[in-house]
Amino acid sequence: MEILSHLLDGFAVAGTPTNLLICLIGAFLGTIIGMLPGLGPINGVAILLPIAYAMRLPPESALILLAAVYSGCEFGGRISAILINVPGDAGAVMTTLDGYPMAKNGLAGPALSISAVASFTGAIVATVGIVAFAPLLANWALAFGPAEYFALMVLALSCLGGLVGDSLLKAMVGVLIGLMIACVGIDANSGVYRFTFDLLHLSDGIPFIVVVIGLFAVSELMLMLQSHHGSTTPVEVTGRTMFNMQEFMLAKWTILRSSVVGFFVGVLPGAGASIASAMTYSMERRMAGKDHCFGEGDVRGVAAPEAANNASAYGSLIPMLTLGVPGSGTTAVMIGALTLYNITPGPTLFQDQPGIVWGLIASLAICSVMLVLMNIPLVKLFVKFLQIPNWVLVPGVAAVSMVGVYAVHGTTFDLIVGTLLGGFGYLLRVMNFPMAPFILGFVLGDMMEQNLRRALSISNGELNILFSSPISIGLWVAAIAMLVGPRLAKAIEMRRQRPAVI
Amino acid sequence: MSERIFGAFLLLLSVGGIFVGWDLKAPISYEPVGPRAFPLLVFSLLGVCALGLILTRREATEWAPSPVLLRVGAMFLTVLAYALLFDKLGFVISTALMSVPLARFFGGTWRQAMLAGTGLGVLLFLFFDRLLDVVLPVGYWLKPLLG
């Protein structure tokens, strides 16, 4: 009952005319950002965050805007996946496998509409999941002391190391560089200037927005130039725009199953939309038995990844809201948004700022309804945005990114640091260093250090306190399992497959 | 090879970081772990990882062909110049100047590039500065004129 009343309060926050408008604008912008290849949720959220801040939006509205953009991106990624065979964002990679063949067969309309419904179902299932599980988890996490928190953050980082990218070493380098950048600035406990080299601008540390925009917007534009091959023409949307009953019946259980699986994968730190969609796609393919045409335009092949990626995108908000520990790059940026407003993310958020948390949750539901209503009839309008030529788009994104960085402090210094980080990010990305560990390390750096020091202050310097409570031992074991587990599983799989090959 | 070079760079960085970080001491300390421990931990782990990058074998990085790389570098310098001049020339002029080469890199004709530059400069300024109240620099050259 208590949850219900909180939820109603949340709808009251999200339902004010301003917030509804913000939700609508965010959803619309998000769909476009998600659709444009190259720009994904993380760039979108990173570019819009400083602008929301500079517009002096209250924190709940800013978070609603970011969440709307985030879910809009997950909706938008599928449009370019289906129509031009290029995933608009990482979660839509699997959608190209069946979406593009469907569009080639003249079924672009049904592919787009069934995937919109799948995305919507995923979003709603995940919203229900958040309402059901998030308060419980937050309550449980209230018992965490600094030692448990430190172990939890190690777990979050090692999940990324285990799951993201091909190389553990590269993920670790990313985390460490992020932690290193987080060390710059005044130490909050002692007032000592660390690594500021007597530069006044560095005394507050490198602002979060500068790092994020440099790494994700500037370097992205450089990557876009690297892979620029002129323009691609989308497949024309002709014929019926709605799926028929038969297609729906074929896909309905797929959609539900994928939503549930996607949600739980999303809750795990580190495992994001791309893993969820890949997992459900292969799961559905296996379950379909012989009677399928996966890879050649099966409705289920479009429905499964789309349901999963939306559900997991929402699911990844759970660790962020309840523990204050982001599980993905995009939620890391949203944590940054909270800290920009001087709100400490963590389990106390549910008690201290119920308006923000429940407003955000309610807006997720409102947003998904808006998105599905927008996406089915307006798809032809959205396709128009795919035809924006890069010679307008790229300078535009560069200018808007700079506006975002400038909005924080209004100094040339920040703009230059952002650009330099962009160049650095480009080199890292070309060398296949995953970026999510980097940004997570940067966001968690300060919290990790504070909790470590607090824990050691309690124990008067004894390291044992880090491994003393059952919760922290469990978290350490889980962290090691996340690092070793996936590699072990892969090695066993390889060994099992080898005799079959020979 | 490029990863080894990068590893060497990281190794230098971590040695430098430890060197600079060694002297970080709080004048009055009332906690067992001071401001020095965490950075030193991070830098030494970074050093270990850098050694790992140098010593292990891995697939070679595929760099773009050199004309493309040259263009990417030119784009980086353009954006860097944009960052430097953003404040001084003001948003409208600097954006227009930055947009022209960027539009050219992405296959726009001169005409399109000019159009994109002036259009973006003026429209984005009006949109952010006037409509959304995000304050943008007008530039030193315009300030005296506006009074």
XYZ file of C-alpha atoms in Angstrom:
649
model
C 0.000 0.000 0.000
C 2.825 2.290 0.895
C 4.409 1.715 -2.477
C 1.145 2.518 -4.212
C 0.850 5.852 -2.481
C 4.472 6.658 -3.317
C 3.772 5.754 -6.895
C 0.763 8.074 -6.969
C 2.936 10.852 -5.573
C 5.387 10.049 -8.338
C 2.699 10.410 -10.960
C 1.783 13.737 -9.415
C 5.377 14.893 -9.887
C 5.728 13.496 -13.390
C 2.252 14.590 -14.403
C 2.701 18.342 -14.020
C 2.372 20.089 -17.384
C 6.041 21.134 -17.443
C 7.281 17.656 -16.706
C 4.923 16.093 -19.233
C 6.231 18.491 -21.839
C 9.816 17.719 -20.855
C 9.015 14.030 -21.120
C 7.575 14.507 -24.596
C 10.512 16.580 -25.810
C 12.975 14.116 -24.296
C 11.236 11.145 -25.875
C 11.187 12.815 -29.276
C 14.810 13.950 -29.112
C 15.826 10.560 -27.735
C 14.239 8.719 -30.635
C 16.156 10.884 -33.096
C 19.441 10.613 -31.191
C 19.044 6.856 -30.866
C 18.207 6.533 -34.521
C 21.199 8.429 -35.866
C 24.053 5.960 -36.205
C 26.962 7.025 -34.050
C 24.935 8.933 -31.509
C 23.614 6.705 -28.762
C 21.995 7.118 -25.360
C 25.247 7.984 -23.665
C 26.065 10.832 -26.062
C 22.510 12.061 -25.940
C 22.358 12.089 -22.169
C 25.841 13.603 -21.928
C 25.041 16.433 -24.325
C 21.633 17.235 -22.827
C 22.654 17.067 -19.165
C 24.638 20.327 -19.078
C 21.970 22.073 -21.099
C 19.292 20.961 -18.646
C 21.529 22.214 -15.855
C 22.184 25.523 -17.541
C 18.453 25.996 -18.090
C 18.114 25.681 -14.297
C 15.648 22.829 -14.529
C 14.836 21.442 -11.076
C 16.544 18.093 -10.399
C 13.469 15.940 -10.936
C 12.764 17.559 -14.296
C 16.375 17.171 -15.356
C 16.322 13.483 -14.447
C 13.008 13.005 -16.242
C 14.489 14.613 -19.334
C 17.512 12.330 -19.206
C 15.404 9.221 -18.589
C 13.100 10.185 -21.454
C 16.071 10.605 -23.758
C 17.484 7.288 -22.570
C 14.309 5.363 -23.302
C 13.747 7.301 -26.507
C 17.183 6.167 -27.692
C 16.315 2.540 -27.085
C 13.212 3.056 -29.208
C 15.047 4.969 -31.901
C 17.932 2.556 -32.398
C 15.648 0.062 -34.070
C 14.558 2.421 -36.863
C 17.975 2.698 -38.452
C 18.656 -0.975 -37.698
C 15.592 -1.980 -39.699
C 15.762 0.595 -42.481
C 19.467 1.010 -43.217
C 20.953 -2.078 -41.596
C 23.061 0.078 -39.284
C 22.221 -0.130 -35.585
C 21.471 3.296 -34.193
C 22.808 2.256 -30.802
C 24.558 -0.737 -29.282
C 21.339 -2.413 -28.129
C 19.966 -2.546 -31.661
C 22.789 -4.600 -33.174
C 20.730 -7.789 -33.041
C 17.700 -6.051 -34.525
C 19.511 -5.642 -37.830
C 19.721 -9.426 -38.272
C 16.022 -9.853 -38.937
C 14.828 -6.286 -39.209
C 16.704 -5.408 -42.375
C 15.677 -8.594 -44.221
C 12.070 -7.853 -43.272
C 12.376 -4.341 -44.650
C 13.929 -5.735 -47.849
C 10.922 -8.022 -48.213
C 8.609 -5.029 -48.082
C 7.684 -5.596 -44.457
C 9.364 -2.489 -43.048
C 6.084 -1.252 -41.576
C 5.235 -4.403 -39.630
C 8.866 -4.745 -38.489
C 8.823 -1.209 -37.111
C 5.450 -1.530 -35.428
C 6.006 -4.936 -33.837
C 9.370 -3.770 -32.541
C 7.744 -0.635 -31.136
C 5.200 -2.769 -29.299
C 7.987 -5.067 -28.109
C 9.972 -2.076 -26.851
C 6.887 -0.785 -25.088
C 6.200 -4.124 -23.418
C 9.814 -4.369 -22.329
C 9.639 -0.900 -20.857
C 6.410 -1.544 -18.972
C 7.549 -4.921 -17.611
C 10.748 -3.308 -16.420
C 8.904 -0.387 -14.839
C 6.769 -2.845 -12.870
C 9.986 -4.626 -11.945
C 11.510 -1.399 -10.666
C 8.441 -0.652 -8.545
C 8.524 -4.165 -7.114
C 12.236 -4.586 -6.439
C 13.857 -1.197 -6.071
C 12.397 -0.259 -2.662
C 13.293 -3.702 -1.288
C 16.844 -3.441 -2.495
C 17.174 0.085 -1.163
C 15.945 -1.047 2.229
C 18.426 -3.869 2.305
C 21.239 -1.599 1.211
C 20.586 0.751 4.123
C 22.480 -1.753 6.258
C 25.623 -1.260 4.169
C 28.577 0.299 5.920
C 31.570 1.853 4.176
C 33.362 -1.498 3.947
C 30.377 -3.091 2.189
C 30.118 -0.099 -0.101
C 33.724 -0.369 -1.094
C 33.262 -4.065 -1.887
C 30.095 -3.276 -3.824
C 31.912 -0.791 -6.019
C 34.690 -3.277 -6.646
C 31.946 -5.710 -7.680
C 30.411 -3.172 -10.063
C 33.763 -2.507 -11.689
C 34.676 -6.160 -11.957
C 31.316 -6.978 -13.552
C 32.325 -4.612 -16.310
C 35.731 -6.219 -16.551
C 34.146 -9.640 -16.847
C 31.510 -8.773 -19.379
C 32.601 -5.830 -21.444
C 35.056 -6.062 -24.286
C 37.481 -8.758 -25.193
C 40.305 -7.982 -22.865
C 40.255 -7.805 -19.086
C 43.506 -5.895 -19.135
C 42.047 -3.171 -21.326
C 38.971 -2.853 -19.145
C 41.208 -2.537 -16.092
C 43.320 0.130 -17.744
C 40.100 1.997 -18.508
C 38.924 1.790 -14.898
C 42.288 2.930 -13.589
C 42.542 5.892 -15.934
C 39.057 6.893 -14.814
C 40.041 6.559 -11.147
C 43.190 8.537 -11.850
C 41.272 11.456 -13.356
C 38.937 11.340 -10.374
C 41.914 11.917 -8.053
C 42.633 15.354 -9.498
C 41.532 18.266 -7.331
C 41.261 19.154 -3.660
C 41.047 16.182 -1.325
C 37.785 16.680 0.550
C 39.040 15.226 3.842
C 42.342 17.015 4.278
C 42.194 19.973 1.908
C 45.374 18.875 0.165
C 45.665 19.841 -3.535
C 46.279 16.693 -5.519
C 47.727 16.682 -9.027
C 46.526 20.194 -9.738
C 50.001 21.445 -10.752
C 49.106 24.841 -9.325
C 46.447 25.355 -11.956
C 43.520 27.185 -10.416
C 41.061 25.591 -12.824
C 41.992 22.104 -11.695
C 41.409 22.699 -7.987
C 37.809 21.501 -8.139
C 38.853 18.525 -10.206
C 37.954 17.982 -13.821
C 34.199 18.491 -14.115
C 32.198 15.418 -14.921
C 30.528 16.957 -17.963
C 33.870 17.894 -19.485
C 35.084 14.299 -19.230
C 31.874 12.801 -20.546
C 31.481 15.139 -23.504
C 35.129 14.834 -24.423
C 35.094 11.067 -24.278
C 31.735 10.428 -25.825
C 30.890 13.354 -28.067
C 34.187 14.660 -29.413
C 35.746 11.241 -29.913
C 32.516 9.963 -31.446
C 32.633 12.653 -34.134
C 36.216 11.672 -34.921
C 35.157 8.042 -35.249
C 32.294 9.088 -37.495
C 34.747 10.808 -39.814
C 36.931 7.715 -39.825
C 34.074 5.502 -41.008
C 32.461 8.067 -43.273
C 31.501 6.636 -46.665
C 28.988 9.049 -48.075
C 25.321 8.614 -47.319
C 23.102 5.563 -47.188
C 19.555 5.582 -48.387
C 16.974 4.030 -46.101
C 14.546 1.412 -47.355
C 11.254 3.078 -48.208
C 8.399 2.346 -45.795
C 5.605 1.164 -48.054
C 2.572 -1.046 -47.618
C 0.956 -1.620 -44.276
C 2.450 0.042 -41.246
C 0.826 -2.229 -38.651
C 1.619 -5.857 -37.977
C -1.260 -8.291 -38.360
C -2.790 -10.619 -35.804
C -0.828 -13.615 -37.007
C 2.490 -11.864 -36.568
C 1.468 -10.678 -33.136
C 0.408 -14.146 -31.986
C 3.719 -15.535 -33.182
C 5.699 -12.971 -31.238
C 3.688 -12.389 -28.072
C 5.408 -14.935 -25.816
C 8.765 -13.989 -27.254
C 8.108 -10.397 -26.276
C 7.106 -11.263 -22.719
C 9.950 -13.700 -22.140
C 12.524 -11.343 -23.578
C 11.219 -8.468 -21.475
C 11.617 -10.418 -18.243
C 15.067 -11.736 -19.137
C 16.150 -8.314 -20.364
C 15.086 -6.708 -17.117
C 17.102 -9.071 -14.949
C 20.162 -8.793 -17.173
C 19.865 -5.031 -16.969
C 19.831 -5.072 -13.175
C 23.262 -6.727 -13.116
C 25.902 -4.059 -13.165
C 27.972 -4.151 -16.282
C 25.587 -6.175 -18.402
C 23.715 -3.702 -20.512
C 21.299 -3.592 -23.399
C 23.661 -5.131 -25.919
C 24.234 -8.263 -23.855
C 20.532 -8.572 -23.040
C 19.467 -8.340 -26.664
C 22.116 -10.782 -27.852
C 21.141 -13.240 -25.139
C 17.413 -13.178 -25.802
C 17.902 -13.336 -29.551
C 19.880 -16.552 -29.361
C 17.546 -17.906 -26.697
C 14.480 -17.357 -28.880
C 16.246 -18.767 -31.866
C 17.017 -21.936 -29.967
C 13.488 -22.174 -28.576
C 11.887 -21.721 -31.981
C 13.042 -25.200 -32.946
C 12.876 -25.934 -36.660
C 9.929 -23.803 -37.536
C 11.537 -20.403 -37.998
C 13.227 -18.094 -40.442
C 15.585 -16.301 -38.055
C 18.158 -14.321 -39.965
C 15.905 -13.982 -42.988
C 13.219 -11.801 -41.474
C 11.479 -13.524 -38.572
C 9.157 -11.291 -36.541
C 10.449 -12.861 -33.367
C 13.994 -11.922 -34.305
C 12.940 -8.287 -34.270
C 10.714 -8.511 -31.208
C 13.126 -10.317 -28.882
C 16.095 -7.922 -28.942
C 13.902 -4.843 -28.857
C 11.893 -6.001 -25.846
C 15.109 -7.008 -24.105
C 17.048 -3.838 -24.740
C 14.323 -1.567 -23.435
C 13.735 -3.746 -20.400
C 17.432 -3.865 -19.611
C 17.844 -0.123 -20.088
C 15.202 0.445 -17.441
C 16.528 -2.380 -15.283
C 19.932 -0.739 -15.195
C 18.323 2.168 -13.358
C 17.837 -0.089 -10.322
C 21.433 -0.267 -9.111
C 21.742 3.434 -9.797
C 18.679 4.413 -7.789
C 19.001 1.951 -4.927
C 22.731 1.603 -4.410
C 24.047 4.737 -6.022
C 26.313 2.516 -8.068
C 25.695 2.776 -11.803
C 25.751 -0.385 -13.847
C 26.248 1.148 -17.277
C 27.784 4.129 -18.975
C 24.491 5.916 -19.398
C 23.412 5.484 -15.784
C 26.885 6.636 -14.758
C 26.164 9.877 -16.571
C 22.821 10.106 -14.767
C 24.597 9.668 -11.426
C 26.736 12.574 -12.507
C 23.539 14.528 -13.052
C 22.471 13.836 -9.474
C 25.793 14.905 -8.032
C 25.640 18.065 -10.136
C 22.516 18.900 -8.144
C 24.247 18.012 -4.876
C 22.069 14.951 -4.394
C 23.963 11.971 -3.059
C 22.821 8.849 -4.844
C 22.423 5.787 -2.661
C 19.910 3.830 -0.634
C 18.830 6.891 1.324
C 17.574 8.473 -1.877
C 14.247 6.679 -1.508
C 13.716 8.288 1.905
C 15.299 11.666 1.394
C 14.117 12.436 -2.105
C 10.970 10.383 -2.716
C 9.686 13.017 -5.127
C 12.690 12.597 -7.389
C 12.822 8.809 -7.303
C 9.143 8.113 -7.701
C 8.727 10.958 -10.147
C 11.423 9.354 -12.255
C 9.784 5.927 -12.043
C 6.371 7.315 -12.949
C 7.845 9.257 -15.824
C 9.323 6.038 -17.209
C 5.820 4.641 -17.547
C 4.452 7.858 -19.026
C 7.378 8.048 -21.396
C 6.911 4.553 -22.744
C 3.269 5.279 -23.520
C 4.258 8.481 -25.295
C 6.979 6.707 -27.202
C 4.811 3.907 -28.487
C 2.078 6.341 -29.479
C 4.640 8.520 -31.204
C 6.624 5.786 -32.869
C 3.965 3.902 -34.751
C 2.140 6.690 -36.578
C 5.062 9.123 -36.868
C 7.622 6.695 -38.177
C 7.717 8.365 -41.581
C 8.522 11.679 -39.911
C 11.379 10.099 -37.978
C 12.757 8.567 -41.159
C 13.095 12.108 -42.521
C 15.658 12.775 -39.779
C 17.772 9.917 -41.069
C 18.272 11.977 -44.185
C 19.947 14.864 -42.345
C 23.290 15.035 -44.115
C 26.388 14.598 -42.009
C 27.748 17.948 -43.135
C 25.057 19.636 -41.033
C 24.764 17.042 -38.306
C 28.427 16.830 -37.295
C 29.170 20.567 -36.942
C 25.841 20.858 -35.140
C 26.729 18.148 -32.621
C 30.182 19.682 -32.144
C 28.652 23.093 -31.449
C 26.004 21.752 -29.058
C 28.660 19.752 -27.176
C 30.757 22.864 -26.717
C 27.698 24.753 -25.500
C 27.236 22.008 -22.919
C 30.799 22.208 -21.665
C 30.736 25.991 -21.666
C 27.521 25.997 -19.648
C 29.259 24.495 -16.607
C 31.880 27.113 -15.760
C 32.109 29.249 -18.834
C 35.864 28.870 -19.200
C 38.015 28.222 -22.237
C 40.087 25.912 -20.047
C 37.246 23.384 -19.771
C 36.636 23.469 -23.515
C 40.280 22.695 -24.188
C 40.451 19.905 -21.606
C 37.291 18.413 -23.113
C 38.721 18.484 -26.629
C 42.032 16.984 -25.527
C 40.177 14.207 -23.716
C 38.224 13.684 -26.923
C 41.434 13.109 -28.854
C 42.662 10.769 -26.141
C 39.331 8.949 -26.200
C 39.582 8.518 -29.954
C 42.994 6.839 -29.623
C 41.673 4.582 -26.854
C 38.626 3.590 -28.847
C 40.599 2.824 -31.981
C 42.800 0.578 -29.857
C 39.641 -1.183 -28.654
C 39.645 0.001 -25.070
C 36.066 -0.166 -23.788
C 34.794 3.217 -22.624
C 32.213 2.159 -20.044
C 34.832 1.084 -17.445
C 36.581 4.400 -17.938
C 33.517 6.486 -17.158
C 32.450 4.192 -14.322
C 35.894 4.431 -12.757
C 35.712 8.196 -13.019
C 32.244 8.378 -11.431
C 33.002 5.877 -8.694
C 36.524 7.097 -7.946
C 35.605 9.632 -5.336
C 32.987 7.436 -3.652
C 35.371 4.508 -3.575
C 38.129 6.478 -1.948
C 35.796 8.065 0.594
C 34.314 4.724 1.609
C 37.695 3.046 1.808
C 39.022 5.783 4.037
C 35.914 5.826 6.184
C 36.085 2.059 6.646
C 39.724 2.223 7.606
C 39.053 5.094 9.980
C 36.516 2.935 11.776
C 38.970 0.083 12.124
C 41.885 2.408 12.837
C 43.789 1.279 9.782
C 43.154 -2.460 10.027
C 42.505 -3.850 6.540
C 40.514 -6.745 7.997
C 37.391 -4.636 8.210
C 36.999 -4.853 4.446
C 36.453 -8.599 4.675
C 34.731 -8.903 8.023
C 30.969 -8.841 7.499
C 29.107 -11.619 5.666
C 27.729 -9.114 3.153
C 31.134 -7.812 2.214
C 32.599 -11.308 1.963
C 29.709 -12.232 -0.323
C 30.360 -9.167 -2.457
C 34.078 -9.939 -2.753
C 33.340 -13.522 -3.750
C 30.825 -12.282 -6.325
C 33.387 -9.822 -7.665
C 35.955 -12.567 -8.153
C 33.342 -14.836 -9.709
C 32.353 -12.098 -12.161
C 35.958 -11.646 -13.212
C 36.804 -15.318 -13.532
C 33.416 -16.848 -14.336
C 32.766 -15.690 -17.893
C 36.337 -16.523 -18.916
C 36.127 -19.955 -17.334
C 32.821 -20.613 -19.085
C 34.335 -19.557 -22.381
C 37.357 -21.794 -21.884
C 35.143 -24.778 -21.094
C 32.997 -24.051 -24.110
C 36.088 -23.888 -26.319
C 37.344 -27.183 -24.975
C 33.986 -28.799 -25.578
C 33.772 -27.505 -29.121
C 37.261 -28.435 -30.188
C 36.726 -32.196 -30.594
C 33.576 -31.487 -32.576
C 35.511 -29.337 -35.014
C 38.226 -31.919 -35.557
C 52.786 -2.282 -31.523
C 50.663 0.772 -30.838
C 49.421 -0.804 -27.625
C 52.984 -1.307 -26.456
C 53.733 2.353 -27.094
C 50.583 3.254 -25.222
C 51.627 0.908 -22.429
C 54.981 2.655 -22.216
C 53.190 5.982 -22.040
C 50.977 4.684 -19.211
C 54.026 3.352 -17.396
C 55.644 6.789 -17.560
C 52.390 8.315 -16.391
C 52.163 6.005 -13.416
C 55.791 6.588 -12.434
C 55.213 10.335 -12.718
C 51.998 10.035 -10.742
C 53.705 8.122 -7.943
C 56.557 10.633 -7.958
C 54.189 13.607 -7.637
C 51.829 11.787 -5.291
C 54.536 10.735 -2.881
C 54.705 14.187 -1.303
C 50.978 14.503 -0.709
C 50.673 14.771 3.047
C 48.025 16.374 5.145
C 49.414 19.077 7.470
C 47.240 17.834 10.335
C 46.091 14.275 10.122
C 43.280 12.762 12.116
C 42.568 9.668 10.059
C 44.701 6.586 9.507
C 44.565 6.852 5.707
C 45.640 10.189 4.334
C 45.213 11.779 0.926
C 48.181 9.891 -0.463
C 47.168 6.249 -0.246
C 44.424 6.011 -2.836
C 46.217 7.806 -5.681
C 49.342 5.763 -5.023
C 47.273 2.567 -5.123
C 45.685 3.615 -8.421
C 48.961 4.647 -10.018
C 50.780 1.501 -8.977
C 47.981 -0.720 -10.297
C 48.087 1.324 -13.499
C 51.808 0.660 -13.687
C 51.206 -3.091 -13.369
C 48.580 -2.987 -16.119
C 50.897 -0.921 -18.300
C 53.594 -3.577 -17.912
C 50.941 -6.123 -18.881
C 50.158 -4.163 -22.036
C 53.847 -3.962 -22.921
C 54.641 -7.597 -22.260
C 51.641 -9.464 -23.655
C 51.002 -10.211 -27.268
C 47.721 -9.164 -28.780
C 46.158 -8.523 -32.123
C 47.561 -5.491 -33.866
C 45.405 -2.379 -33.818
C 43.951 -1.490 -37.169
C 44.529 2.181 -37.793
C 42.643 3.917 -40.528
C 44.611 4.519 -43.762
C 46.810 7.582 -43.503
C 44.727 10.018 -45.619
C 41.733 9.303 -43.367
C 43.898 9.597 -40.269
C 45.171 12.923 -41.538
C 41.631 14.166 -41.931
C 40.702 12.968 -38.436
C 43.745 14.820 -37.099
C 42.773 17.956 -38.992
C 39.282 17.686 -37.552
C 40.714 17.369 -34.054
C 42.787 20.511 -34.584
C 39.732 22.326 -35.916
C 37.740 21.460 -32.818
C 40.697 22.452 -30.627
C 40.892 25.824 -32.387
C 37.142 26.137 -31.911
C 37.591 25.528 -28.186
C 40.318 28.204 -28.029
C 38.353 30.826 -29.937
C 34.890 30.034 -28.562
C 35.115 32.725 -25.917
C 37.103 35.278 -27.858
C 35.315 35.395 -31.194
C 31.916 34.640 -29.710
C 29.647 31.725 -30.430
C 28.269 32.816 -33.797
C 31.548 33.528 -35.549
C 33.537 30.675 -34.045
C 30.791 28.152 -34.810
C 30.558 29.352 -38.386
C 34.331 29.104 -38.769
C 34.425 25.614 -37.245
C 31.486 24.324 -39.270
C 32.938 25.081 -42.673
C 35.934 22.707 -42.510
C 33.904 20.060 -40.642
C 31.175 20.150 -43.266
C 33.835 19.857 -45.957
C 35.332 16.781 -44.245
C 31.924 15.149 -44.307
C 31.427 15.615 -48.002
C 29.585 18.925 -48.150
C 30.308 21.275 -51.056
C 31.717 24.729 -50.329
C 28.258 26.202 -50.767
C 26.695 23.717 -48.360
C 29.512 24.224 -45.874
C 29.034 28.000 -45.852
C 25.310 27.535 -45.488
C 25.702 25.058 -42.627
C 28.210 27.321 -40.873
C 26.200 30.517 -40.895
C 22.918 28.705 -40.322
C 24.169 26.740 -37.325
C 25.959 29.728 -35.830
C 22.961 32.026 -35.942
C 20.180 29.516 -35.246
C 21.890 27.723 -32.364
C 22.756 31.076 -30.788
C 19.158 32.224 -30.970
C 17.923 28.841 -29.738
C 20.212 28.517 -26.720
C 20.950 32.074 -25.717
C 17.604 33.675 -26.390
C 15.099 30.814 -26.109
C 16.612 28.512 -23.484
C 18.536 31.073 -21.433
C 21.799 29.189 -21.754
C 24.252 32.076 -21.786
C 26.697 31.971 -24.698
C 29.666 34.242 -25.352
C 29.033 37.085 -27.771
C 32.754 37.655 -28.224
C 35.131 40.500 -27.398
C 34.554 42.161 -30.733
C 30.822 42.599 -30.204
C 30.838 43.562 -26.544
C 31.783 47.222 -27.026
C 29.199 47.544 -29.781
C 26.445 46.191 -27.565
C 27.588 48.444 -24.756
